[in-house]
Amino acid sequence: MSTTRPSLPGDRGPETDANVAQGPLAPVERLVRKLGLADATGIVPMARDFTRQALYDWGWLPAPDAERRAAAEDVLLVVSELVTNACLHADGPQELRVGAQGKVLRLEVADKGAGEPAPRTPHRAGRPGGHGMFIVQRLCLDWGVLRVPGVPGKTVWAELAAPDDLGAAATS
């Protein structure tokens, strides 16, 4: 199920009692890469290549084992699905943002569309098309839509977990 949040990108929600009891945690650097996609051609492969380079730079690739390889492939698949959905249903993507903070990788695709993405229900695995948001929902920790009041368009975001040994690498 999609979540629509009024918060800003990167907001992790309210602090839990456990976090407050432990005191403030050391800040974890947030790395962000942005790619403009408005009026570009070959948008989906361009977005994947851009994301793949960020994964190399942040230590997700090259993947020395199956778990890390699968995590990187999941990220690239989610990027493909989000960008493809913006192409098909939202007058094209405007910008891709790839961010890493601690053990979470966040993907954001901004577009000018007014629609609300949602997994098709009921999901029919044997039929072509309509699987994009279902895939995003299955592979991600969370996903949602951000809108700015009075501004056309939206940002569809998705967060994926880094493999256990990558949390420290993503902050360098």
Short mmCIF file of C-alpha atoms in Angstrom, two decimals:
data_model
loop_
_atom_site.label_atom_id
_atom_site.label_comp_id
_atom_site.label_asym_id
_atom_site.label_seq_id
_atom_site.Cartn_x
_atom_site.Cartn_y
_atom_site.Cartn_z
CA MET A 1 0.00 0.00 0.00
CA SER A 2 1.33 3.44 -0.82
CA THR A 3 1.75 6.03 1.85
CA THR A 4 1.19 9.71 1.29
CA ARG A 5 3.09 11.85 3.72
CA PRO A 6 3.04 15.61 4.22
CA SER A 7 6.68 15.50 5.35
CA LEU A 8 9.81 16.56 3.52
CA PRO A 9 12.05 14.11 1.63
CA GLY A 10 14.33 12.32 4.06
CA ASP A 11 12.05 12.78 7.07
CA ARG A 12 12.13 9.55 9.07
CA GLY A 13 9.06 10.41 11.15
CA PRO A 14 8.74 11.18 14.85
CA GLU A 15 11.32 9.99 17.32
CA THR A 16 10.43 6.88 19.23
CA ASP A 17 10.66 6.71 23.03
CA ALA A 18 13.68 4.41 22.64
CA ASN A 19 15.56 7.05 20.62
CA VAL A 20 14.73 9.81 23.09
CA ALA A 21 15.81 7.68 26.06
CA GLN A 22 19.21 7.02 24.47
CA GLY A 23 19.82 10.69 23.77
CA PRO A 24 20.73 12.20 20.41
CA LEU A 25 22.49 9.94 17.97
CA ALA A 26 25.53 11.07 16.03
CA PRO A 27 24.38 12.58 12.74
CA VAL A 28 24.78 10.33 9.73
CA GLU A 29 25.83 12.09 6.55
CA ARG A 30 23.26 12.01 3.75
CA LEU A 31 24.70 11.61 0.27
CA VAL A 32 22.53 12.77 -2.62
CA ARG A 33 22.93 12.66 -6.38
CA LYS A 34 20.52 14.40 -8.76
CA LEU A 35 19.88 13.80 -12.45
CA GLY A 36 17.68 16.07 -14.57
CA LEU A 37 15.43 14.05 -16.87
CA ALA A 38 13.14 16.69 -18.43
CA ASP A 39 13.26 16.55 -22.23
CA ALA A 40 15.92 13.80 -22.21
CA THR A 41 15.83 10.75 -24.47
CA GLY A 42 16.61 7.21 -23.36
CA ILE A 43 15.46 8.17 -19.88
CA VAL A 44 15.13 4.72 -18.27
CA PRO A 45 18.62 3.45 -19.25
CA MET A 46 20.07 6.87 -18.36
CA ALA A 47 18.48 6.68 -14.89
CA ARG A 48 19.77 3.14 -14.35
CA ASP A 49 23.31 4.08 -15.45
CA PHE A 50 23.28 7.15 -13.18
CA THR A 51 22.10 5.05 -10.23
CA ARG A 52 24.59 2.27 -10.99
CA GLN A 53 27.43 4.83 -10.84
CA ALA A 54 26.22 6.07 -7.45
CA LEU A 55 26.12 2.46 -6.21
CA TYR A 56 29.76 2.01 -7.32
CA ASP A 57 30.79 5.25 -5.66
CA TRP A 58 29.02 4.33 -2.42
CA GLY A 59 30.37 0.78 -2.19
CA TRP A 60 27.29 -1.25 -3.19
CA LEU A 61 29.12 -2.35 -6.35
CA PRO A 62 31.07 -4.30 -7.35
CA ALA A 63 29.15 -6.88 -5.40
CA PRO A 64 31.37 -9.60 -3.92
CA ASP A 65 28.48 -11.87 -2.93
CA ALA A 66 24.93 -12.79 -3.89
CA GLU A 67 23.28 -10.68 -1.15
CA ARG A 68 25.00 -7.47 -2.23
CA ARG A 69 24.43 -8.25 -5.92
CA ALA A 70 20.71 -8.81 -5.27
CA ALA A 71 20.47 -5.56 -3.27
CA ALA A 72 22.03 -3.57 -6.13
CA GLU A 73 19.80 -5.28 -8.71
CA ASP A 74 16.74 -4.44 -6.58
CA VAL A 75 17.74 -0.76 -6.53
CA LEU A 76 18.18 -0.69 -10.32
CA LEU A 77 14.83 -2.44 -10.84
CA VAL A 78 13.02 0.03 -8.57
CA VAL A 79 14.62 2.98 -10.42
CA SER A 80 13.45 1.48 -13.71
CA GLU A 81 9.90 1.03 -12.43
CA LEU A 82 9.60 4.52 -10.92
CA VAL A 83 11.00 6.25 -14.00
CA THR A 84 8.92 4.11 -16.37
CA ASN A 85 5.75 4.91 -14.41
CA ALA A 86 6.53 8.64 -14.65
CA CYS A 87 7.00 8.24 -18.42
CA LEU A 88 3.75 6.32 -18.90
CA HIS A 89 1.44 7.98 -16.39
CA ALA A 90 2.79 11.42 -15.42
CA ASP A 91 3.96 13.31 -18.54
CA GLY A 92 7.55 12.17 -17.97
CA PRO A 93 9.98 12.43 -15.07
CA GLN A 94 11.63 15.76 -14.29
CA GLU A 95 14.37 14.64 -11.91
CA LEU A 96 15.82 11.53 -10.27
CA ARG A 97 17.38 11.82 -6.83
CA VAL A 98 19.38 8.98 -5.31
CA GLY A 99 20.28 9.37 -1.65
CA ALA A 100 22.11 7.24 0.87
CA GLN A 101 22.00 7.73 4.60
CA GLY A 102 23.18 5.03 6.97
CA LYS A 103 21.55 1.75 6.00
CA VAL A 104 18.84 3.27 3.80
CA LEU A 105 18.97 4.16 0.13
CA ARG A 106 16.24 6.54 -1.01
CA LEU A 107 15.09 6.95 -4.60
CA GLU A 108 12.93 9.90 -5.63
CA VAL A 109 11.40 10.61 -9.03
CA ALA A 110 9.80 14.04 -9.47
CA ASP A 111 7.22 14.50 -12.22
CA LYS A 112 4.49 16.94 -13.28
CA GLY A 113 1.66 14.42 -13.06
CA ALA A 114 -1.43 14.73 -10.92
CA GLY A 115 -2.18 11.01 -10.61
CA GLU A 116 -1.70 8.83 -7.56
CA PRO A 117 0.46 5.73 -8.13
CA ALA A 118 -0.81 2.53 -6.58
CA PRO A 119 -0.23 -1.19 -7.03
CA ARG A 120 -2.85 -2.68 -9.31
CA THR A 121 -5.31 -4.79 -7.36
CA PRO A 122 -5.92 -7.54 -7.66
CA HIS A 123 -2.40 -8.22 -8.85
CA ARG A 124 -2.40 -10.71 -11.72
CA ALA A 125 1.11 -12.05 -12.14
CA GLY A 126 0.39 -13.76 -15.47
CA ARG A 127 -0.78 -10.62 -17.26
CA PRO A 128 1.53 -8.17 -19.00
CA GLY A 129 1.85 -4.65 -17.61
CA GLY A 130 0.67 -3.12 -14.37
CA HIS A 131 3.38 -4.64 -12.18
CA GLY A 132 5.53 -1.55 -11.49
CA MET A 133 4.18 -0.35 -8.16
CA PHE A 134 3.58 -3.92 -7.01
CA ILE A 135 7.30 -4.57 -7.56
CA VAL A 136 8.21 -1.35 -5.75
CA GLN A 137 5.96 -2.30 -2.83
CA ARG A 138 7.50 -5.78 -2.58
CA LEU A 139 11.16 -4.72 -2.79
CA CYS A 140 11.15 -1.58 -0.65
CA LEU A 141 11.06 -0.85 3.05
CA ASP A 142 8.54 1.89 2.33
CA TRP A 143 7.38 4.16 -0.47
CA GLY A 144 5.06 7.06 -0.92
CA VAL A 145 4.17 10.30 -2.64
CA LEU A 146 5.15 13.84 -1.67
CA ARG A 147 3.26 16.87 -2.95
CA VAL A 148 3.89 20.53 -2.35
CA PRO A 149 0.62 22.48 -2.00
CA GLY A 150 0.06 24.83 -4.92
CA VAL A 151 2.84 23.29 -7.02
CA PRO A 152 1.92 20.94 -9.88
CA GLY A 153 3.34 17.44 -9.86
CA LYS A 154 4.64 15.14 -7.20
CA THR A 155 7.64 13.16 -6.05
CA VAL A 156 7.32 9.39 -5.80
CA TRP A 157 9.88 8.01 -3.37
CA ALA A 158 11.02 4.55 -2.30
CA GLU A 159 13.47 3.38 0.34
CA LEU A 160 15.52 0.21 0.25
CA ALA A 161 17.75 -1.32 2.90
CA ALA A 162 21.47 -1.66 2.39
CA PRO A 163 22.98 -5.09 3.00
CA ASP A 164 24.23 -5.38 6.58
CA ASP A 165 27.87 -4.63 5.80
CA LEU A 166 27.14 -1.54 3.69
CA GLY A 167 25.74 0.89 6.26
CA ALA A 168 29.15 2.35 7.05
CA ALA A 169 30.27 2.40 3.39
CA ALA A 170 27.20 4.42 2.35
CA THR A 171 28.19 7.24 4.68
CA SER A 172 31.66 7.75 3.23
#
